[in-house]
Coordinates of C-alpha atoms and ligand atoms in Angstrom, one line a residue:
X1 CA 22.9 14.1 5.4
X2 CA 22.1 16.9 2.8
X3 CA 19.3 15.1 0.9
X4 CA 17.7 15.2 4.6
X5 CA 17.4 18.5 5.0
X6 CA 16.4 19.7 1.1
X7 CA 13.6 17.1 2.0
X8 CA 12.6 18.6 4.9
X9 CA 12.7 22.1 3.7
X10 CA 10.8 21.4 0.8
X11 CA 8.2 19.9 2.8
X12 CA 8.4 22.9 5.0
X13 CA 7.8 25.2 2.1
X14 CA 4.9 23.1 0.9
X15 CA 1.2 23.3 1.9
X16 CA -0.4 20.5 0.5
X17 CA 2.1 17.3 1.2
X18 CA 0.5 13.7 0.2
X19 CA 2.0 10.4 0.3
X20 CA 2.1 7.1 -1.8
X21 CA 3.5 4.0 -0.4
X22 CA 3.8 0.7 -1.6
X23 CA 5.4 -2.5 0.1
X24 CA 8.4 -1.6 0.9
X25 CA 6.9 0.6 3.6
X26 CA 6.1 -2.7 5.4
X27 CA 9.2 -4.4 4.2
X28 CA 10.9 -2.9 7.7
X29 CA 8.0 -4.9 9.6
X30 CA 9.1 -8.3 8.3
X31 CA 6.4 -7.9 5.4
X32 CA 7.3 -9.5 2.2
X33 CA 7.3 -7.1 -0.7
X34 CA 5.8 -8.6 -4.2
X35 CA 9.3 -7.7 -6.7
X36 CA 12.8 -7.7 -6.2
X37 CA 15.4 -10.2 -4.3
X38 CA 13.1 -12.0 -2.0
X39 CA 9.8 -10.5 -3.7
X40 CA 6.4 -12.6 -3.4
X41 CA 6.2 -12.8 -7.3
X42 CA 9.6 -14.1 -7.5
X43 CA 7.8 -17.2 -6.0
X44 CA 4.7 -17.6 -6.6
X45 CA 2.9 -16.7 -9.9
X46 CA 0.2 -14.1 -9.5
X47 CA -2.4 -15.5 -12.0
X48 CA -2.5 -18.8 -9.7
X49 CA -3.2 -16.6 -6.3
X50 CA -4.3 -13.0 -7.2
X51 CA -7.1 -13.2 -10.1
X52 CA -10.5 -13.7 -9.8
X53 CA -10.0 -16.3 -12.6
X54 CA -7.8 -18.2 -9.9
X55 CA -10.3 -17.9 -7.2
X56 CA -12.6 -19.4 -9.5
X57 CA -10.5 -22.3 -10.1
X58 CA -9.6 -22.5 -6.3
X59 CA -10.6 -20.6 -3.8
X60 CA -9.6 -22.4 -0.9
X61 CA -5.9 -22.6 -2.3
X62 CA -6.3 -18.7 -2.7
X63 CA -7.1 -18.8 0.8
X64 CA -4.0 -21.1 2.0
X65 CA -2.2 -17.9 0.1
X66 CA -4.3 -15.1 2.4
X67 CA -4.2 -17.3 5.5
X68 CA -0.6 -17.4 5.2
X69 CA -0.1 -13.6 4.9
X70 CA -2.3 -12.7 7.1
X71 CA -0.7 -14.5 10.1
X72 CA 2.8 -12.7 8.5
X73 CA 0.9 -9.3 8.8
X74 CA -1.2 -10.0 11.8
X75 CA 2.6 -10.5 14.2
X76 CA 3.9 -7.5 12.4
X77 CA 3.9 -4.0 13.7
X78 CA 4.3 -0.5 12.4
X79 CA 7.6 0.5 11.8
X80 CA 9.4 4.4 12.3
X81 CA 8.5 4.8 8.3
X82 CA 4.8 4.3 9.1
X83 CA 4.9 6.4 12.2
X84 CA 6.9 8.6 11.2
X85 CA 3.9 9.4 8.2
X86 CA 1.0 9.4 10.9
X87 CA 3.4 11.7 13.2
X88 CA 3.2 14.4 9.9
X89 CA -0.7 13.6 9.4
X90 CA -1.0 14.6 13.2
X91 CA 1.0 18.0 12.6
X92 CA -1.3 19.2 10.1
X93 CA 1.6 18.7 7.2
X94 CA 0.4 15.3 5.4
X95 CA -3.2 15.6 3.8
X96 CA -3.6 12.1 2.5
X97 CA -1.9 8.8 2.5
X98 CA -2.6 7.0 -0.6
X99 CA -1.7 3.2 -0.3
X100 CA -1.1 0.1 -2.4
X101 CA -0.5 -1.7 0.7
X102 CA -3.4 -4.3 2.0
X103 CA -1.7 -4.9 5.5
X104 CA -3.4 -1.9 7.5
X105 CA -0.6 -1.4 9.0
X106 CA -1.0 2.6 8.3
X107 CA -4.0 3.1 10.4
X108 CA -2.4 0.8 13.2
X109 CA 0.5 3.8 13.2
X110 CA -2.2 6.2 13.8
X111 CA -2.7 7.9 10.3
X112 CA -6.4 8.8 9.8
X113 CA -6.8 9.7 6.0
X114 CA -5.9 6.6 4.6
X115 CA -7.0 6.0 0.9
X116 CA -6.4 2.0 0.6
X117 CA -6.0 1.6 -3.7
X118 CA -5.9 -2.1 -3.4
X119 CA -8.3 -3.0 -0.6
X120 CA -7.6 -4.8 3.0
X121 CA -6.6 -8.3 4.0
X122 CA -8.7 -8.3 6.6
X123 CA -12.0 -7.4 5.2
X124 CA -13.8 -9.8 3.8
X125 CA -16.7 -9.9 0.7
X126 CA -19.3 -12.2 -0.7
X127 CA -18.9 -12.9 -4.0
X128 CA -22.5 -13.3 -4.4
X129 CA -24.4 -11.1 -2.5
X130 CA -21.4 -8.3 -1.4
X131 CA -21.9 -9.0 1.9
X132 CA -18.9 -7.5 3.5
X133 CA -17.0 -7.1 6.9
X134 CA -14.1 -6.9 8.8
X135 CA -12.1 -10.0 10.6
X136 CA -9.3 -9.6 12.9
X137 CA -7.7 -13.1 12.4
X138 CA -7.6 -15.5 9.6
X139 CA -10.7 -17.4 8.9
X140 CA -10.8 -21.0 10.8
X141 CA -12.6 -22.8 7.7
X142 CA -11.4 -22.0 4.4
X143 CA -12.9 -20.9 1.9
X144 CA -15.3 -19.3 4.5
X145 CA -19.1 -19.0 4.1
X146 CA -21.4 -15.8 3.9
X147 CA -23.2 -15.6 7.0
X148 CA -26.3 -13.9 4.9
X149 CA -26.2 -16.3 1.9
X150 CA -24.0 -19.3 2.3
X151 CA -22.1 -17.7 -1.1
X152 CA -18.7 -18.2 -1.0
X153 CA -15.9 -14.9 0.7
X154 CA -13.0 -13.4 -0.7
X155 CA -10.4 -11.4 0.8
X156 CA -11.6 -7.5 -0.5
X157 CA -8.8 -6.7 -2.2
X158 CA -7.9 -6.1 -5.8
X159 CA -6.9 -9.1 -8.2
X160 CA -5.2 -8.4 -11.4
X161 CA -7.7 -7.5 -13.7
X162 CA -9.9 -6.1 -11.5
X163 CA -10.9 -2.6 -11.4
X164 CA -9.7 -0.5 -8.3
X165 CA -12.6 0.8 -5.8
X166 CA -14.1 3.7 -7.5
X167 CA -14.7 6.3 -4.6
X168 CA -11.3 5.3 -3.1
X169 CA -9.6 5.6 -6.5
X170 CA -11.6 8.9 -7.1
X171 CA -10.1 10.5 -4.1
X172 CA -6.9 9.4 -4.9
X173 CA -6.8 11.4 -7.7
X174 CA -7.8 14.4 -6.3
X175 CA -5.3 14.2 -3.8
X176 CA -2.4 13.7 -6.2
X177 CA -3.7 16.8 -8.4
X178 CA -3.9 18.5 -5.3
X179 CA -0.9 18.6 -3.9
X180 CA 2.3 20.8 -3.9
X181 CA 4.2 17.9 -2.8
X182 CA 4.1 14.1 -3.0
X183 CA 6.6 11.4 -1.3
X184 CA 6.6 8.5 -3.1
X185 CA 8.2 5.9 -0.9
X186 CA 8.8 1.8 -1.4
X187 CA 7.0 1.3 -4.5
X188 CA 8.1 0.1 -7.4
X189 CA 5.7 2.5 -9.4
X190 CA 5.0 -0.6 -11.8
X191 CA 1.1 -1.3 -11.0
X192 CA -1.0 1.2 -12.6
X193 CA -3.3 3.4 -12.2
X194 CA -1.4 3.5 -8.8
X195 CA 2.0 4.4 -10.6
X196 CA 0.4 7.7 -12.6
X197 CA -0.7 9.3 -9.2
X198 CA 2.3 11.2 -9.1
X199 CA 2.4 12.2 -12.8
X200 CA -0.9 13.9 -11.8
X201 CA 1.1 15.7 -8.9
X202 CA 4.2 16.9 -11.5
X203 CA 2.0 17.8 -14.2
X204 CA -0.2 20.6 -11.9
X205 CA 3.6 21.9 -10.7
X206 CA 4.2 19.8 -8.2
X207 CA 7.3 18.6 -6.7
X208 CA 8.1 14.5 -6.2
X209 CA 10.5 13.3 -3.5
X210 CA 11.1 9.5 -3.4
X211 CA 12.2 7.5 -1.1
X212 CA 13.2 4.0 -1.9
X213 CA 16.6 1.3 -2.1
X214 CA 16.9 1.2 -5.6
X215 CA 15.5 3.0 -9.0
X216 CA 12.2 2.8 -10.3
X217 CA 10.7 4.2 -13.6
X218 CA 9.4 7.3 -11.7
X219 CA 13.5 8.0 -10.6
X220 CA 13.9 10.2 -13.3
X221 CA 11.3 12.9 -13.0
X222 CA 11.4 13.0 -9.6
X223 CA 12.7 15.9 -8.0
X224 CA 14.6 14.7 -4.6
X225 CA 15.3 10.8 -5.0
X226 CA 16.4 9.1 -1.4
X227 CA 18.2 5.7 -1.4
X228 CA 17.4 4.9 1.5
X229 CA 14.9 2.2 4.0
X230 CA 11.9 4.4 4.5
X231 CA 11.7 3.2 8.1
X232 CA 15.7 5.0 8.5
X233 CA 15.0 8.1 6.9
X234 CA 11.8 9.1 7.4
X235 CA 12.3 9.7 11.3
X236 CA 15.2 11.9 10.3
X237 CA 13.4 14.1 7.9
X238 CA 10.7 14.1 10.7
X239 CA 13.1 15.2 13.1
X240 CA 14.7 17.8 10.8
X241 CA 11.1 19.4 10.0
X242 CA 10.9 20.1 13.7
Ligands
OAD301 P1 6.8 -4.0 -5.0 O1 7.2 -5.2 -4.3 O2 6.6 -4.0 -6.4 O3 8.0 -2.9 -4.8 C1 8.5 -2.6 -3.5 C2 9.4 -1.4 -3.6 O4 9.9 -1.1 -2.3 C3 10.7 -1.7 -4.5 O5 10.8 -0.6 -5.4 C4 11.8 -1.7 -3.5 O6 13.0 -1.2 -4.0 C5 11.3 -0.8 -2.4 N1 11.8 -1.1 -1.0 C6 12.0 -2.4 -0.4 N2 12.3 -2.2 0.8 C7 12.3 -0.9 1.1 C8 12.6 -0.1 2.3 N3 12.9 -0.7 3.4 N4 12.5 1.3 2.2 C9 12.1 1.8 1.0 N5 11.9 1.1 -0.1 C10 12.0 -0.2 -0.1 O7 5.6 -3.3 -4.2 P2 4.5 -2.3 -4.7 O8 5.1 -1.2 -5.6 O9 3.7 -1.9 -3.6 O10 -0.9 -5.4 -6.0 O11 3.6 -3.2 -5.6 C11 2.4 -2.7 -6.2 C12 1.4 -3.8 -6.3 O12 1.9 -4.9 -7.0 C13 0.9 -4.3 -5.0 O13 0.0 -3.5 -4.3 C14 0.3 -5.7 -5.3 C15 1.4 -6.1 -6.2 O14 1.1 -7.1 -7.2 C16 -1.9 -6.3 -6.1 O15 -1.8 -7.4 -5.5 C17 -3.0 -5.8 -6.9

């Protein structure tokens, strides 16, 4: 295919490549992504499950919610698209791989410089004392207990209406104004300030190559648009780098 090879030549001719994936990265594992035919919000309403106002309300229904993604993601494995990102990290081509995605399915492919925007499903955070640590299966009691405090856990990830991790989102930026090149692959580029990263990497002159099954509002000033599963084409334009 032609689009493979102007992909992998611009990435060839770029020194500063960064990525930005969303759920349809993981969709390829058997991950549910949150819009679109069989998308998460097309069930379930995310002020009931993913606002601190809902946790409020009912936290151990939140939980149900968590427990039941987290068994999804915890019999899940990386997928050609994730390795295939880790693979470039290890050549020295990828810089940073800025995520949306809570499933850590990223670092489980091997990539090291992982910026997670929206947190992790499996760390955990007291609500009243910030306890915080990681689990590697779904808590037994729900809602579970701070071991320091008694306070009440939450998954550490971001709600709607909650502010994104400073530090994390800090480097973010910098990454997307750094770089010559930025693949933007399975997101829907409607959750900000996740969906402006690459308007940071176009304004400085850079070039934006998506990869995804259908449109998105980014589409149009991208410079290379793939419609394609990540997890199919990304081991191609791998292999076509050399
Ligand atoms: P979405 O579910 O909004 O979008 C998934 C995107 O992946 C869509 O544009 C699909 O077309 C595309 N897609 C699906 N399968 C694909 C495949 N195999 N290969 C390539 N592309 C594919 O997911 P996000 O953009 O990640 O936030 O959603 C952003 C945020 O909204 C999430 O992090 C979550 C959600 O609400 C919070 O919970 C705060």
């Amino acid at each position: 295919m032609e689009v493979i090879k102007e992909a992998a030549d611009l990435i060839g001719s770029s020194n500063f490549v960064v990525a930005l994936t969303g759920a349809g990265i993981s969709a390829e594992s058997g991950i549910p992504t949150f819009r679109g035919k069989n998308g998460l919000w097309r069930k379930y309403r995310a002020e009931d499950l993913a606002t601190p106002e809902a946790f409020a309300r009912n936290p151990r229904l939140v939980w149900e919610w968590y427990v039941w993604r987290m068994k999804i993601i915890g019999s899940a494995e990386p997928n050609p698209g994730h390795i295939a990102l880790a693979k470039m990290e290890e050549m020295g081509i990828l810089k940073a791989l800025i995520t949306q995605n809570v499933d850590g399915l990223h670092r489980r492919a091997g990539s090291r410089n992982v910026l997670e925007l929206h947190g992790n499903i499996w760390r955990v955070r007291c609500v009243d004392c910030g306890f915080s640590k990681m689990i590697s299966k779904p808590p037994e009691q729900i809602p579970p207990k701070c071991e320091e405090c008694g306070g009440l856990l939450r998954p550490d990830v971001v709600w709607f209406g909650e502010p994104l991790p400073k530090d994390v989102l800090n480097r973010a930026i910098y990454y997307a104004s750094r770089a010559d090149l930025m693949l933007v692959i399975g997101t829907s580029a409607v959750v900000q300030p996740a969906a402006s990263l690459p308007l940071l990497t176009k304004r400085n002159g850079g070039i934006l190559i998506e990869i995804n099954i259908s449109d998105t509002p980014l589409t149009p000033i991208c410079d290379l648009t793939i419609r394609e599963k990540a997890g199919v084409i990304l081991p191609k334009i791998l292999e076509e780098i050399g």
